[in-house]
CSV table of C-alpha atoms and ligand atoms in Angstrom, one decimal:
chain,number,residue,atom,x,y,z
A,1,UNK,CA,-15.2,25.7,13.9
A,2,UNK,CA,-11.9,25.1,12.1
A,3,UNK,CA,-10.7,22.4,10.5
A,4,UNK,CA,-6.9,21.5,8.8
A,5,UNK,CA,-6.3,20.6,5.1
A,6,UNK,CA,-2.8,18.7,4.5
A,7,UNK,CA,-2.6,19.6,0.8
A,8,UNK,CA,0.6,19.2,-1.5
A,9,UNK,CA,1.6,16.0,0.4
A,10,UNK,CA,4.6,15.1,-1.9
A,11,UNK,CA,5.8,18.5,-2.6
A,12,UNK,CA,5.5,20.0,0.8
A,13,UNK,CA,8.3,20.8,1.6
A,14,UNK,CA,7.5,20.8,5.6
A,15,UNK,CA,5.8,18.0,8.2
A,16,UNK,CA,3.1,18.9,9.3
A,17,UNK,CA,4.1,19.4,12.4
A,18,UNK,CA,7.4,21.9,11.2
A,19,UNK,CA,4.2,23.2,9.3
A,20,UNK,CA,2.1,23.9,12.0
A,21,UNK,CA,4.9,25.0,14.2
A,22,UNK,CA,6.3,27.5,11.8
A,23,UNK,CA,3.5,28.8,9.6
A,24,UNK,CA,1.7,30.8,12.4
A,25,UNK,CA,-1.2,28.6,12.2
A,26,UNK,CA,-3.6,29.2,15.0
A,27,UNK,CA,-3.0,25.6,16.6
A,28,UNK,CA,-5.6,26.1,19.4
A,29,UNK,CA,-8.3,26.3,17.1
A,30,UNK,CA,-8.2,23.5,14.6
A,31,UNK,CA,-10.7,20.5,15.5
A,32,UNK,CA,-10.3,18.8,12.2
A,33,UNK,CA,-7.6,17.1,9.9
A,34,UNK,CA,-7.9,16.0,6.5
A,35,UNK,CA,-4.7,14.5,5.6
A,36,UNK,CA,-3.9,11.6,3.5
A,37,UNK,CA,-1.5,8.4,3.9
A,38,UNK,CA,1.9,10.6,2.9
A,39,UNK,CA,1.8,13.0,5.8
A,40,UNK,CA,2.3,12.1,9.5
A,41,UNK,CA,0.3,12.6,11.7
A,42,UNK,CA,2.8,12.6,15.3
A,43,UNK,CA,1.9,12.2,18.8
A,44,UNK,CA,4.0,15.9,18.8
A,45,UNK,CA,1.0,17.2,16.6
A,46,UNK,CA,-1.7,15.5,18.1
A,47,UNK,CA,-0.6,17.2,21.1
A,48,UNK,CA,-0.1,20.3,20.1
A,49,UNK,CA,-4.0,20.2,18.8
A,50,UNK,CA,-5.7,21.0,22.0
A,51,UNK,CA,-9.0,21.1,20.2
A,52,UNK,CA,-9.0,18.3,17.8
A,53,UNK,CA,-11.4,16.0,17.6
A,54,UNK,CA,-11.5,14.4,14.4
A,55,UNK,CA,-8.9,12.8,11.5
A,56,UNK,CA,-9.8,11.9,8.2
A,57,UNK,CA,-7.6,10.0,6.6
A,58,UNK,CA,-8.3,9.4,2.5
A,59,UNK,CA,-6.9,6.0,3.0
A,60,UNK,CA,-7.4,2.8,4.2
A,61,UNK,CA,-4.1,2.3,5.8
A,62,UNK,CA,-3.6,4.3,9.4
A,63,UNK,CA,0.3,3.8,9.4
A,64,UNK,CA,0.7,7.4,9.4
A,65,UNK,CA,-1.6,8.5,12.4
A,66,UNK,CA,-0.9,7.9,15.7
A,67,UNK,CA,-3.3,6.0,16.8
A,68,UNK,CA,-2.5,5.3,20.7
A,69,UNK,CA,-2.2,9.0,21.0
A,70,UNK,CA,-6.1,9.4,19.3
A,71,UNK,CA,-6.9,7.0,21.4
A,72,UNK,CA,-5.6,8.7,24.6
A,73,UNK,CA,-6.7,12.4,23.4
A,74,UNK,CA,-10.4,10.9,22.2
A,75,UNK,CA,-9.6,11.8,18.6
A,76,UNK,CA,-11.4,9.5,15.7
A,77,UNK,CA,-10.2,8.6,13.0
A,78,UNK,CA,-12.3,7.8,10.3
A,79,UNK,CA,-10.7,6.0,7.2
A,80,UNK,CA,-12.0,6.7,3.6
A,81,UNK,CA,-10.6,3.8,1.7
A,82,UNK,CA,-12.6,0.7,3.4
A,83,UNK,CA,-14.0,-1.3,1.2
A,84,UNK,CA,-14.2,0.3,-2.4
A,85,UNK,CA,-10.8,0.7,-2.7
A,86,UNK,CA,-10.3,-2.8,-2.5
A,87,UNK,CA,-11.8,-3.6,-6.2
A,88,UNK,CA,-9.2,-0.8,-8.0
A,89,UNK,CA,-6.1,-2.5,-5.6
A,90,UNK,CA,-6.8,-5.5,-6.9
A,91,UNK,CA,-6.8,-4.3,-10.2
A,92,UNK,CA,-3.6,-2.6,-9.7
A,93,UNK,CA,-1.7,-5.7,-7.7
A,94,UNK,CA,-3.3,-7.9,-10.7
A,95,UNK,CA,-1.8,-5.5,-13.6
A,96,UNK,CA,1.9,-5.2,-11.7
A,97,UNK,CA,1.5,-8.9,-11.3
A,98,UNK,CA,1.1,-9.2,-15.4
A,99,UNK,CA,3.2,-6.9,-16.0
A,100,UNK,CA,6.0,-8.5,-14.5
A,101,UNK,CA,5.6,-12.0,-16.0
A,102,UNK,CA,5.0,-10.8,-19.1
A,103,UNK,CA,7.2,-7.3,-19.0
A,104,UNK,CA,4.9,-5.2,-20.6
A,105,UNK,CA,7.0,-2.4,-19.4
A,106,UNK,CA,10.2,-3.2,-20.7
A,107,UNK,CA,8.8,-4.7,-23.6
A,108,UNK,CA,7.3,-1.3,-24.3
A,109,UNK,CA,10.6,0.3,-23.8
A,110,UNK,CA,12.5,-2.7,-26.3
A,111,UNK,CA,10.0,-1.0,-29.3
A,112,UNK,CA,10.2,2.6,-28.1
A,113,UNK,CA,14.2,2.6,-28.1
A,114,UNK,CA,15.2,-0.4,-30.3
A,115,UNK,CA,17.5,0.6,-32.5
A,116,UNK,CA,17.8,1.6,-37.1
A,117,UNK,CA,17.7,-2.0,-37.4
A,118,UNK,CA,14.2,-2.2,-35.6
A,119,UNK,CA,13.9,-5.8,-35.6
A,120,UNK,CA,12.1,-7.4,-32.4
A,121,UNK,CA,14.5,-9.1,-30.0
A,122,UNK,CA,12.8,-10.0,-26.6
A,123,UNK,CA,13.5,-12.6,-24.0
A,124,UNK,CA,10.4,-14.8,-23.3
A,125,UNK,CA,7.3,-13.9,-21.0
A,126,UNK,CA,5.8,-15.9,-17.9
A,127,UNK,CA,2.3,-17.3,-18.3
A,128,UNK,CA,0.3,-16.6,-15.4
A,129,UNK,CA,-2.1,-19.7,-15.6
A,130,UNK,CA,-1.4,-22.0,-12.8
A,131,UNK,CA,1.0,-19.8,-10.3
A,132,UNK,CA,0.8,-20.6,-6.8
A,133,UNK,CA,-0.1,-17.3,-5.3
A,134,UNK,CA,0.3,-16.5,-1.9
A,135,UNK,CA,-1.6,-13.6,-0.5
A,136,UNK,CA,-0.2,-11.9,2.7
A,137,UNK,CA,-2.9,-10.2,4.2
A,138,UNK,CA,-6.3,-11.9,2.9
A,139,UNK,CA,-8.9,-8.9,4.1
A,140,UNK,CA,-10.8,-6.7,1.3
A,141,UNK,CA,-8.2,-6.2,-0.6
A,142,UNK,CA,-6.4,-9.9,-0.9
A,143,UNK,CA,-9.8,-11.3,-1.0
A,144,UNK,CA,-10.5,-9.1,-4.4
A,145,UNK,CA,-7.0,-10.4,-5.5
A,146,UNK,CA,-7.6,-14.2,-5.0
A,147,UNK,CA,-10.8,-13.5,-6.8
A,148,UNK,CA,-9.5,-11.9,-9.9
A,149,UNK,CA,-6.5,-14.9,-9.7
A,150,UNK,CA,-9.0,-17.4,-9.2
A,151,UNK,CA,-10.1,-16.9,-13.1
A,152,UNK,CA,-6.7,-17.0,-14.2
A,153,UNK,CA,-6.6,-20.9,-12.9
A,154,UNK,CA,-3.9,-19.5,-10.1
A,155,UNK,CA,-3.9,-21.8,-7.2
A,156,UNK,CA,-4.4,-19.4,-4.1
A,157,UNK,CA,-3.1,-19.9,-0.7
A,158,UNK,CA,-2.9,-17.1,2.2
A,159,UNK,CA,-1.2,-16.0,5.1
A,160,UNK,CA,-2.7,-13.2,8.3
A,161,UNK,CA,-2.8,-13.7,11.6
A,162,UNK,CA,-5.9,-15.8,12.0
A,163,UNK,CA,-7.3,-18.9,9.7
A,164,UNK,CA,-10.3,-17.2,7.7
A,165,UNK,CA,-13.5,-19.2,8.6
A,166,UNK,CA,-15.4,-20.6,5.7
A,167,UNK,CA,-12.4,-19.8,3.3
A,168,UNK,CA,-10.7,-23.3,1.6
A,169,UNK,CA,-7.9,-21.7,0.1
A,170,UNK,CA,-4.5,-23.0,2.2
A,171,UNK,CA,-3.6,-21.3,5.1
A,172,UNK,CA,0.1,-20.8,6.4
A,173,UNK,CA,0.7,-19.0,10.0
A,174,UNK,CA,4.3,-19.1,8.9
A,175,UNK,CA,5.2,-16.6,6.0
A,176,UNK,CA,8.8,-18.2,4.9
A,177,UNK,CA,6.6,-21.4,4.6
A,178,UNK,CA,3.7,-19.6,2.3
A,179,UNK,CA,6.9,-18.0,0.2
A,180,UNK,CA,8.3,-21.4,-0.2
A,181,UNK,CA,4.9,-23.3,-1.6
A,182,UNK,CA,4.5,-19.6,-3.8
A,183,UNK,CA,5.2,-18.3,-7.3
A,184,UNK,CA,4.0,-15.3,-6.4
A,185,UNK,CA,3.9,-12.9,-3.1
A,186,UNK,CA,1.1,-10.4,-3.3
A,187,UNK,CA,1.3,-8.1,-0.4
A,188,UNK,CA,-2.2,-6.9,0.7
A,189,UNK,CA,-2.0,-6.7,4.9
A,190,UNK,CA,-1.6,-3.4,6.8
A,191,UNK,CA,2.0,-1.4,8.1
A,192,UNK,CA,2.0,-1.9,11.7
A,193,UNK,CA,4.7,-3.1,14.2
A,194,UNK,CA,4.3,-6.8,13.5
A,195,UNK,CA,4.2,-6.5,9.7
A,196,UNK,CA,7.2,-4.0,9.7
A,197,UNK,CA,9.7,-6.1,6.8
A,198,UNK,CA,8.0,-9.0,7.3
A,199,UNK,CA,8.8,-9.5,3.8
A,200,UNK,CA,12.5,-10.4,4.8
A,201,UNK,CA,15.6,-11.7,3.2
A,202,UNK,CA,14.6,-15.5,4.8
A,203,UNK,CA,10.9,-14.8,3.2
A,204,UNK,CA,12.4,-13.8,-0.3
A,205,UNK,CA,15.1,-16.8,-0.4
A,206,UNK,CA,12.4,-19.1,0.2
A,207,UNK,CA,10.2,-17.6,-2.3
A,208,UNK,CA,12.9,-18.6,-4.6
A,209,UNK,CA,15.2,-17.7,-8.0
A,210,UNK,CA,11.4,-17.8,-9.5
A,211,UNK,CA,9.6,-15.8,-7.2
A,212,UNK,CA,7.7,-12.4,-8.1
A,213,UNK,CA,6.8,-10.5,-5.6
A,214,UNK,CA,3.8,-7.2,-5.9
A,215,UNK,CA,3.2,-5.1,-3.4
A,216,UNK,CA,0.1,-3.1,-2.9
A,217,UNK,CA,0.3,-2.8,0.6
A,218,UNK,CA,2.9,-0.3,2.4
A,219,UNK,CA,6.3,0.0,1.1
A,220,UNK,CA,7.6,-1.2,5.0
A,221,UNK,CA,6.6,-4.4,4.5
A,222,UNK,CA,9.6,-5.4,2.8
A,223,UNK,CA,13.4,-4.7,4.0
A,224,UNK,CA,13.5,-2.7,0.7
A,225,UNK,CA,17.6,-2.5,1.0
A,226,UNK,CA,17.0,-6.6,0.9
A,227,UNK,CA,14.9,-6.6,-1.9
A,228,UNK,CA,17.3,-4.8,-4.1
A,229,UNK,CA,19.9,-7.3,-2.8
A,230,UNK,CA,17.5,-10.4,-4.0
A,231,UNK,CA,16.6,-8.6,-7.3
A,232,UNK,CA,20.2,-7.5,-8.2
A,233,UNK,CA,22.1,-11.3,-7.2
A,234,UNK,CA,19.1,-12.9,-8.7
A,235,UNK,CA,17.7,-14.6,-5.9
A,236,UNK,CA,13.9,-13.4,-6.9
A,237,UNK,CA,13.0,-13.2,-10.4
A,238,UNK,CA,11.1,-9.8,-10.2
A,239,UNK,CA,8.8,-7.0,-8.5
A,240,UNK,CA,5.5,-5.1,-9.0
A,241,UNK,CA,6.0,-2.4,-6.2
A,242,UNK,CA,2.7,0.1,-6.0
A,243,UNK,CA,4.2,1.5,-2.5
A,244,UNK,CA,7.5,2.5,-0.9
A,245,UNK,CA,9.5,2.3,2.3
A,246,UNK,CA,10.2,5.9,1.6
A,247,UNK,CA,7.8,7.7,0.1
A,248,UNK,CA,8.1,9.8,-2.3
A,249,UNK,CA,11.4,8.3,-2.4
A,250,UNK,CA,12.2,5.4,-4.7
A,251,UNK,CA,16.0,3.3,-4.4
A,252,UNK,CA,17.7,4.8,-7.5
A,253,UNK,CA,19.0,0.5,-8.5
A,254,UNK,CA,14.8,-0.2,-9.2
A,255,UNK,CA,15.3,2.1,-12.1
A,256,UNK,CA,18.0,0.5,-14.1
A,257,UNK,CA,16.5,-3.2,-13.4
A,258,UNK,CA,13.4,-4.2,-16.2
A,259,UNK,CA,12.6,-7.2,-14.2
A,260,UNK,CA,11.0,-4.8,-11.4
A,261,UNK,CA,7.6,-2.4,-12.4
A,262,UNK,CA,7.0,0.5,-10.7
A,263,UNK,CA,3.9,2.6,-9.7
A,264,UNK,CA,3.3,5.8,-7.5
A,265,UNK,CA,1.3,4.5,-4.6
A,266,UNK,CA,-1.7,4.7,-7.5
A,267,UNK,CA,-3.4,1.6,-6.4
A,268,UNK,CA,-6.7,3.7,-5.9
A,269,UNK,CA,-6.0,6.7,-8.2
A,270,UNK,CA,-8.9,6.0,-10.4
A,271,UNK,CA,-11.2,8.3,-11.5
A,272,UNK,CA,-13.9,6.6,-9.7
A,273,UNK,CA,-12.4,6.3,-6.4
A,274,UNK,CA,-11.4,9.2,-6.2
A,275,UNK,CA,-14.7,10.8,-6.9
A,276,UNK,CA,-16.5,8.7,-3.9
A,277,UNK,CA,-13.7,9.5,-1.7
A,278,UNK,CA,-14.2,12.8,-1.8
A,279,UNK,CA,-18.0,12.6,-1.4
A,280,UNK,CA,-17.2,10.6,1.9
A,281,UNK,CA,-14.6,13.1,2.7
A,282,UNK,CA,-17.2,15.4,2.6
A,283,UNK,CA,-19.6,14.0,4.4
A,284,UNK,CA,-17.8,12.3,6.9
A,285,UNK,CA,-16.8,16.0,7.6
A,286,UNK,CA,-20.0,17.3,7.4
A,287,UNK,CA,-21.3,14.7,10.0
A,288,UNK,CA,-18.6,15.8,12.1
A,289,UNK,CA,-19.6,19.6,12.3
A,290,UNK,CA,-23.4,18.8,12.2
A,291,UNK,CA,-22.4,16.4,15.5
A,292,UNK,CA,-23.3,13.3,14.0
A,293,UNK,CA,-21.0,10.2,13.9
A,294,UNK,CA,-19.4,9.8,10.9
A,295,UNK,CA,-20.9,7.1,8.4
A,296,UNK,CA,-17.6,5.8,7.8
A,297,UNK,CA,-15.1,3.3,9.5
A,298,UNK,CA,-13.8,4.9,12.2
A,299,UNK,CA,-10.6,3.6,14.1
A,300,UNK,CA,-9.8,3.9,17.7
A,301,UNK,CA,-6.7,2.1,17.9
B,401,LIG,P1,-8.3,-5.3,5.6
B,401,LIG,O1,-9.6,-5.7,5.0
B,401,LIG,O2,-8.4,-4.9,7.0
B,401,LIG,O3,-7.4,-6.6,5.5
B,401,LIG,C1,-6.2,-6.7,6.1
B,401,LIG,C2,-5.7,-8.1,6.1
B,401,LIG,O4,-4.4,-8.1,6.7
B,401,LIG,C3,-6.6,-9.0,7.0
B,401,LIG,O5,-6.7,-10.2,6.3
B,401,LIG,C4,-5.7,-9.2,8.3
B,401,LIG,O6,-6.0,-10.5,8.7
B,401,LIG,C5,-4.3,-9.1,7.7
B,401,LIG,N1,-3.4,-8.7,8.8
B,401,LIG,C6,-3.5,-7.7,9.7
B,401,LIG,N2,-2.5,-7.7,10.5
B,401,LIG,C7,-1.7,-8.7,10.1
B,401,LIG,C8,-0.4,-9.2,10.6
B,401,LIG,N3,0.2,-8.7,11.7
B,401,LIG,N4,0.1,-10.3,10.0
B,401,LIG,C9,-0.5,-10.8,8.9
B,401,LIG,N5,-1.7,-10.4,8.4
B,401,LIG,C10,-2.2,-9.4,9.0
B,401,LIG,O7,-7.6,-4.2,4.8
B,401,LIG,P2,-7.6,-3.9,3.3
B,401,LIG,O8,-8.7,-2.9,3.0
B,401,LIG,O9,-7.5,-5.1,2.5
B,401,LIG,O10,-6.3,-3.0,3.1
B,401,LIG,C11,-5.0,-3.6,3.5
B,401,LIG,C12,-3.9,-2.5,3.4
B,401,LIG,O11,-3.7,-2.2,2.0
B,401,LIG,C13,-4.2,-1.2,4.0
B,401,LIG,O12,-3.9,-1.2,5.4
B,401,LIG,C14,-3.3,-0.2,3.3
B,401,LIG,O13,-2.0,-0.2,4.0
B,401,LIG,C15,-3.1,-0.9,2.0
B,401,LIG,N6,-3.8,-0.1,0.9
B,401,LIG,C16,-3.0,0.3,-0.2
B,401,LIG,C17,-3.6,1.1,-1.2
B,401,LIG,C18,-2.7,1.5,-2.4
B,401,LIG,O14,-3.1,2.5,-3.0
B,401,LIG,N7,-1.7,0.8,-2.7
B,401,LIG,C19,-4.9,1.4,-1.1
B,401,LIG,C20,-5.7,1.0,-0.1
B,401,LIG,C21,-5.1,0.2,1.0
B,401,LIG,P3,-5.9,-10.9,10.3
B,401,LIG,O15,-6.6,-9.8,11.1
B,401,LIG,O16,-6.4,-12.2,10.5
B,401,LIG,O17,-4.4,-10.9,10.5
């Protein structure tokens, strides 16, 4: 029994696969990987794990697995996230949200760095009261957002491939056409091939000269070079961005602008979630080398 680790994922300084390829790991023998969503897992590795059998993933997302090739080598892959991460997402798309309208963060910087004469001069907040919030993606996640919203008298409305049944809040099939009845964006749907940039330069004109856009999703969802476009000629008002196109990587012009809030893919970096994702971890693996089925989600394409 052997079973693969991808620790370090930001500071690694080789994919897994150069990893595997180069570190004289014993390939044959690994039937396991515990990786989480910054590594990639290739159809090249997949395939060069004769005896793998399982992936755990510490995420909810699978947009860095290959999930046809799982599917075609009889791999699961069991996701960790599911459900309770939703709650601490929410949170997190809910404080960039605030954070935004109100700039918390570059307010914080005004009194950190103003200067001797140390008066207060501060351009005026957003109230979040009564935005029309549209929610890409209404599943655990967007749900716990529209909740949390709900209480600040936001008026909710949603986009995702199908109409949710027994859910009143406004539905648009057509995203420019939810952007252009929105305030507000909040990105809460999965990276796959039809929500690659779906958050486009059409999507983000129509959202408007007013528009705030937070992303908790995956950084693809948005043409990032277009968002910097938007947020630099004005054409948006501002971003809460949790997740990157390029992760670790982050477009050097989001640092000079106050109007955008940054956060390190720490949508479920809370003490809490982190504490039952490793006891699922552990016994999703466990389950695995006892040869019972894992007692979380498991996705097979
Ligand atoms: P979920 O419960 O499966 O909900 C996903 C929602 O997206 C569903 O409403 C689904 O509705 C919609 N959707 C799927 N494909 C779509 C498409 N092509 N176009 C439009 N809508 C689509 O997932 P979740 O637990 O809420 O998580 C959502 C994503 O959040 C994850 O996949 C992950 O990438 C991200 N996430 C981020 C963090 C973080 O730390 N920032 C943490 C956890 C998860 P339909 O099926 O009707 O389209």
């Amino acid at each position: 029994m052997y079973g693969f680790v991808i620790r370090d994922a930001f500071s690694s300084p080789h994919p897994l696969h150069q990893f595997l390829t180069t570190q004289n790991v014993d390939t044959l023998s690994i039937q396991a990987i515990l990786c989480n969503p910054h590594q990639q897992v290739s159809a090249d590795t997949i395939r060069l794990l004769p005896s793998l059998s399982i992936i755990v993933t510490t995420s909810t997302g699978t947009d860095h697995i290959d999930l046809s090739e799982c599917s075609r080598c009889g791999v699961q892959v069991v996701t960790v996230g599911g459900g309770q991460f939703a709650e601490d997402v929410a949170d997190m798309a809910v404080g960039l949200l605030i954070n935004v309208l109100w700039k918390i963060s570059a307010a914080d910087q005004h009194v950190r760095n103003r200067g001797p004469s140390r008066s207060w001069s501060f351009s005026l907040g957003c109230k979040l009261g009564g935005k029309r919030v549209g929610i890409v993606g209404l599943g655990r996640i967007g749900g716990e957002v529209a909740k949390r919203l709900e209480a600040f008298d936001c008026k909710i409305m949603y986009h995702s491939r199908n109409r949710r049944p027994n859910v009143l809040y406004p539905f648009y099939s057509d995203v420019v056409e939810l952007a252009s009845n929105s305030d507000v964006l909040v990105l809460c749907c999965p990276l796959n091939e039809q929500t690659r940039h779906i958050i486009n330069r059409e999507v983000m004109l129509a959202l408007g000269k007013t528009g705030v856009l937070v992303n908790v999703g995956r950084g693809a969802l948005i043409d990032e070079k277009e968002l910097v476009r938007c947020l630099m000629e004005g054409e948006i008002s501002g971003a809460g961005l949790d997740v990157f196109e390029n992760e670790p990587n982050v477009p050097k012009e989001f640092t000079a602008l106050d109007n955008v809030v940054l956060s390190p893919h720490a949508g479920s970096l809370t003490l809490e979630c982190f504490t039952d994702g490793c006891e699922l971890v552990a016994r999703s693996l466990e389950a695995f080398f006892s040869s019972k089925l894992p007692s979380t989600a498991v996705v097979d394409d």
